[in-house]
Amino acid sequence: MDLRIAIVPVGKMDPLEVEAAAVRIAKILNKPVTVRQPTPVPKAGDDPARGQHVAGPFLAELRGQLARLPVAKIMGAAPPPEPAAAEATLFVTDVDLYKPQTDGVFGDIDAAAHVAVLSVRRLREAFYKRKVDPVKARARLVKLALYAIGRARGLPDCKERACALFTTSSLADIDMKPEKYCASCWRRMTTGAYRL
Ligand SMILES: [Zn+2]
């Protein structure tokens, strides 16, 4: 099983914050995780009136740039030979995202294209006017990333609450989940049983 994961910081997202999450994800998956050079916030989906971006077009434009984004660092294990197509690419941004009929979302996934965008905005305590907690924010990002990686590899949502692939609709759902997959999802991830 060869699971290539790439993470791309978008806009003002702190690369160190992304790298810290990448180290954790590499450890959990026991696979190298490539961190690419940061890329600017795309124009697509920009909604200045709301101070947010629409997640779908935002992700689509980022996906189009993917081939041009150089590798910055590889966290964990041996580096994969380059160029290598990622099986799951996560864009991580600090701009706030929404989808039609929502106030805001944690991210968006294009499973068929094996890409996802995650926003840390609503993972930060500061968003809820609570005391800043970087450790909590990072754990949330890691869990969201595990969810997105699973979905980008074609796995469905999991009914097991103690699984990173359990449906994530609220911050409480994220906080409740562990930073790992349940045994059955892990088996599917590692055997590629659900690979598209
Ligand atoms: Zn599961």
Tab-separated table of C-alpha atoms and ligand atoms in Angstrom:
chain	number	residue	atom	x	y	z
A	1	MET	CA	0.000	0.000	0.000
A	2	ASP	CA	1.402	3.310	-0.998
A	3	LEU	CA	-0.379	6.227	0.545
A	4	ARG	CA	0.997	9.564	-0.565
A	5	ILE	CA	-0.263	12.520	1.402
A	6	ALA	CA	0.520	16.132	0.559
A	7	ILE	CA	-0.442	19.212	2.551
A	8	VAL	CA	-0.366	22.725	1.107
A	9	PRO	CA	-0.530	25.888	3.261
A	10	VAL	CA	-2.758	28.507	1.622
A	11	GLY	CA	-2.460	32.275	2.068
A	12	LYS	CA	-1.322	33.528	5.471
A	13	MET	CA	-1.541	30.079	7.008
A	14	ASP	CA	1.571	29.616	9.172
A	15	PRO	CA	3.710	26.883	7.544
A	16	LEU	CA	4.972	25.873	11.005
A	17	GLU	CA	1.422	25.165	12.130
A	18	VAL	CA	0.908	23.036	9.034
A	19	GLU	CA	4.208	21.231	9.579
A	20	ALA	CA	3.299	20.451	13.189
A	21	ALA	CA	0.062	18.857	12.019
A	22	ALA	CA	1.910	17.027	9.221
A	23	VAL	CA	4.343	15.485	11.703
A	24	ARG	CA	1.433	14.196	13.754
A	25	ILE	CA	-0.426	12.852	10.690
A	26	ALA	CA	2.729	11.120	9.415
A	27	LYS	CA	3.085	9.431	12.795
A	28	ILE	CA	-0.544	8.300	12.924
A	29	LEU	CA	-0.511	6.980	9.338
A	30	ASN	CA	3.067	5.726	9.662
A	31	LYS	CA	3.676	7.266	6.227
A	32	PRO	CA	5.599	10.262	4.950
A	33	VAL	CA	3.589	13.439	4.555
A	34	THR	CA	4.803	16.014	2.066
A	35	VAL	CA	4.383	19.700	2.866
A	36	ARG	CA	4.347	21.885	-0.236
A	37	GLN	CA	5.338	25.529	-0.603
A	38	PRO	CA	2.576	27.909	0.470
A	39	THR	CA	0.242	29.141	-2.262
A	40	PRO	CA	-1.758	32.408	-2.324
A	41	VAL	CA	-5.446	32.575	-1.472
A	42	PRO	CA	-7.326	31.924	-4.735
A	43	LYS	CA	-9.690	34.543	-6.130
A	44	ALA	CA	-12.364	31.970	-6.853
A	45	GLY	CA	-15.203	31.920	-4.371
A	46	ASP	CA	-14.243	35.253	-2.823
A	47	ASP	CA	-17.253	36.857	-1.143
A	48	PRO	CA	-16.058	40.213	0.233
A	49	ALA	CA	-19.537	41.066	1.537
A	50	ARG	CA	-19.401	38.094	3.897
A	51	GLY	CA	-15.637	38.168	4.460
A	52	GLN	CA	-15.576	34.515	3.459
A	53	HIS	CA	-14.877	32.291	0.469
A	54	VAL	CA	-17.235	29.756	-1.084
A	55	ALA	CA	-15.534	26.422	-0.427
A	56	GLY	CA	-16.264	24.635	-3.729
A	57	PRO	CA	-14.775	27.140	-6.222
A	58	PHE	CA	-11.969	27.882	-3.735
A	59	LEU	CA	-10.937	24.233	-3.736
A	60	ALA	CA	-11.375	23.874	-7.501
A	61	GLU	CA	-8.973	26.744	-8.207
A	62	LEU	CA	-6.386	25.402	-5.751
A	63	ARG	CA	-6.651	21.969	-7.315
A	64	GLY	CA	-5.808	23.500	-10.699
A	65	GLN	CA	-2.556	24.911	-9.284
A	66	LEU	CA	-1.445	21.696	-7.655
A	67	ALA	CA	0.995	20.520	-10.318
A	68	ARG	CA	2.955	23.780	-10.030
A	69	LEU	CA	3.446	23.763	-6.256
A	70	PRO	CA	6.951	22.696	-5.261
A	71	VAL	CA	7.661	20.420	-2.302
A	72	ALA	CA	8.965	22.255	0.762
A	73	LYS	CA	9.482	19.453	3.281
A	74	ILE	CA	8.741	15.808	3.855
A	75	MET	CA	7.789	14.808	7.387
A	76	GLY	CA	8.336	11.299	8.697
A	77	ALA	CA	9.808	8.126	7.160
A	78	ALA	CA	11.693	7.971	3.870
A	79	PRO	CA	10.935	10.533	1.171
A	80	PRO	CA	8.899	9.215	-1.741
A	81	PRO	CA	10.509	9.463	-5.162
A	82	GLU	CA	9.611	12.700	-6.959
A	83	PRO	CA	7.636	13.534	-8.947
A	84	ALA	CA	4.944	11.488	-7.299
A	85	ALA	CA	1.233	12.015	-7.604
A	86	ALA	CA	-0.372	12.476	-4.214
A	87	GLU	CA	-3.266	10.165	-3.395
A	88	ALA	CA	-4.684	12.759	-1.075
A	89	THR	CA	-3.856	16.449	-1.088
A	90	LEU	CA	-5.056	18.746	1.670
A	91	PHE	CA	-5.043	22.507	1.311
A	92	VAL	CA	-5.032	24.239	4.690
A	93	THR	CA	-6.137	27.857	4.921
A	94	ASP	CA	-6.978	30.372	7.609
A	95	VAL	CA	-9.647	32.146	5.556
A	96	ASP	CA	-13.225	31.394	6.528
A	97	LEU	CA	-15.151	29.145	4.136
A	98	TYR	CA	-18.842	28.566	3.607
A	99	LYS	CA	-21.152	26.602	1.379
A	100	PRO	CA	-24.540	27.852	0.194
A	101	GLN	CA	-27.115	27.567	3.004
A	102	THR	CA	-24.439	27.512	5.726
A	103	ASP	CA	-22.884	30.146	7.979
A	104	GLY	CA	-19.522	28.502	7.561
A	105	VAL	CA	-17.796	25.151	7.127
A	106	PHE	CA	-14.616	23.444	8.337
A	107	GLY	CA	-13.729	22.527	4.781
A	108	ASP	CA	-14.757	20.769	1.612
A	109	ILE	CA	-13.771	17.497	-0.011
A	110	ASP	CA	-13.621	16.495	-3.660
A	111	ALA	CA	-13.289	12.754	-3.149
A	112	ALA	CA	-13.176	11.928	-6.856
A	113	ALA	CA	-10.191	14.267	-7.318
A	114	HIS	CA	-8.595	13.142	-4.011
A	115	VAL	CA	-8.331	16.715	-2.748
A	116	ALA	CA	-9.749	18.619	0.193
A	117	VAL	CA	-9.540	22.090	1.674
A	118	LEU	CA	-9.576	22.641	5.425
A	119	SER	CA	-9.991	25.967	7.185
A	120	VAL	CA	-8.495	26.438	10.634
A	121	ARG	CA	-10.653	29.517	11.267
A	122	ARG	CA	-13.436	27.630	13.033
A	123	LEU	CA	-10.989	25.273	14.749
A	124	ARG	CA	-9.514	28.108	16.775
A	125	GLU	CA	-10.939	29.026	20.148
A	126	ALA	CA	-10.487	32.694	19.219
A	127	PHE	CA	-13.274	32.310	16.634
A	128	TYR	CA	-15.675	31.577	19.511
A	129	LYS	CA	-14.181	34.402	21.603
A	130	ARG	CA	-12.594	31.913	23.966
A	131	LYS	CA	-9.043	31.712	25.283
A	132	VAL	CA	-6.494	30.804	22.590
A	133	ASP	CA	-5.559	27.103	22.739
A	134	PRO	CA	-3.047	26.110	20.012
A	135	VAL	CA	-2.840	22.491	21.219
A	136	LYS	CA	-6.593	22.047	20.887
A	137	ALA	CA	-6.576	23.761	17.489
A	138	ARG	CA	-3.849	21.453	16.216
A	139	ALA	CA	-5.638	18.315	17.447
A	140	ARG	CA	-8.760	19.495	15.622
A	141	LEU	CA	-6.801	20.085	12.422
A	142	VAL	CA	-5.244	16.621	12.646
A	143	LYS	CA	-8.650	14.974	13.116
A	144	LEU	CA	-10.185	16.921	10.244
A	145	ALA	CA	-7.200	15.967	8.103
A	146	LEU	CA	-7.598	12.271	8.947
A	147	TYR	CA	-11.276	12.537	8.012
A	148	ALA	CA	-10.459	14.287	4.726
A	149	ILE	CA	-7.676	11.832	3.855
A	150	GLY	CA	-10.024	8.895	4.413
A	151	ARG	CA	-12.747	10.487	2.298
A	152	ALA	CA	-10.247	11.499	-0.390
A	153	ARG	CA	-9.243	7.867	-0.598
A	154	GLY	CA	-12.843	6.882	-1.182
A	155	LEU	CA	-13.881	5.680	2.276
A	156	PRO	CA	-17.425	6.492	3.416
A	157	ASP	CA	-18.307	8.142	6.721
A	158	CYS	CA	-18.004	5.733	9.636
A	159	LYS	CA	-20.736	5.030	12.186
A	160	GLU	CA	-18.147	4.318	14.880
A	161	ARG	CA	-17.891	7.334	17.176
A	162	ALA	CA	-14.347	6.405	18.140
A	163	CYS	CA	-13.122	6.865	14.570
A	164	ALA	CA	-11.650	9.823	12.703
A	165	LEU	CA	-14.098	9.040	9.878
A	166	PHE	CA	-17.159	9.559	12.077
A	167	THR	CA	-19.339	12.264	10.486
A	168	THR	CA	-18.111	15.697	11.486
A	169	SER	CA	-20.763	18.387	11.542
A	170	SER	CA	-19.914	20.331	14.686
A	171	LEU	CA	-16.871	21.298	16.697
A	172	ALA	CA	-18.137	19.000	19.456
A	173	ASP	CA	-18.044	16.077	16.976
A	174	ILE	CA	-14.410	16.862	16.208
A	175	ASP	CA	-13.432	17.202	19.857
A	176	MET	CA	-15.099	13.911	20.681
A	177	LYS	CA	-13.266	11.933	17.987
A	178	PRO	CA	-9.857	10.341	18.578
A	179	GLU	CA	-6.808	11.074	16.421
A	180	LYS	CA	-7.072	7.660	14.754
A	181	TYR	CA	-9.243	5.438	12.602
A	182	CYS	CA	-11.266	2.528	13.955
A	183	ALA	CA	-9.877	-0.940	13.171
A	184	SER	CA	-12.209	-1.462	10.249
A	185	CYS	CA	-11.466	1.891	8.559
A	186	TRP	CA	-7.759	1.444	9.186
A	187	ARG	CA	-7.942	-1.911	7.423
A	188	ARG	CA	-9.733	-0.328	4.476
A	189	MET	CA	-7.178	2.494	4.369
A	190	THR	CA	-4.210	0.162	4.399
A	191	THR	CA	-5.570	-2.438	2.012
A	192	GLY	CA	-7.014	0.165	-0.344
A	193	ALA	CA	-10.298	-1.739	-0.356
A	194	TYR	CA	-12.197	1.481	-1.027
A	195	ARG	CA	-9.673	3.025	-3.337
A	196	LEU	CA	-11.328	4.704	-6.291
B	1	ZN	ZN	-14.171	3.892	11.210
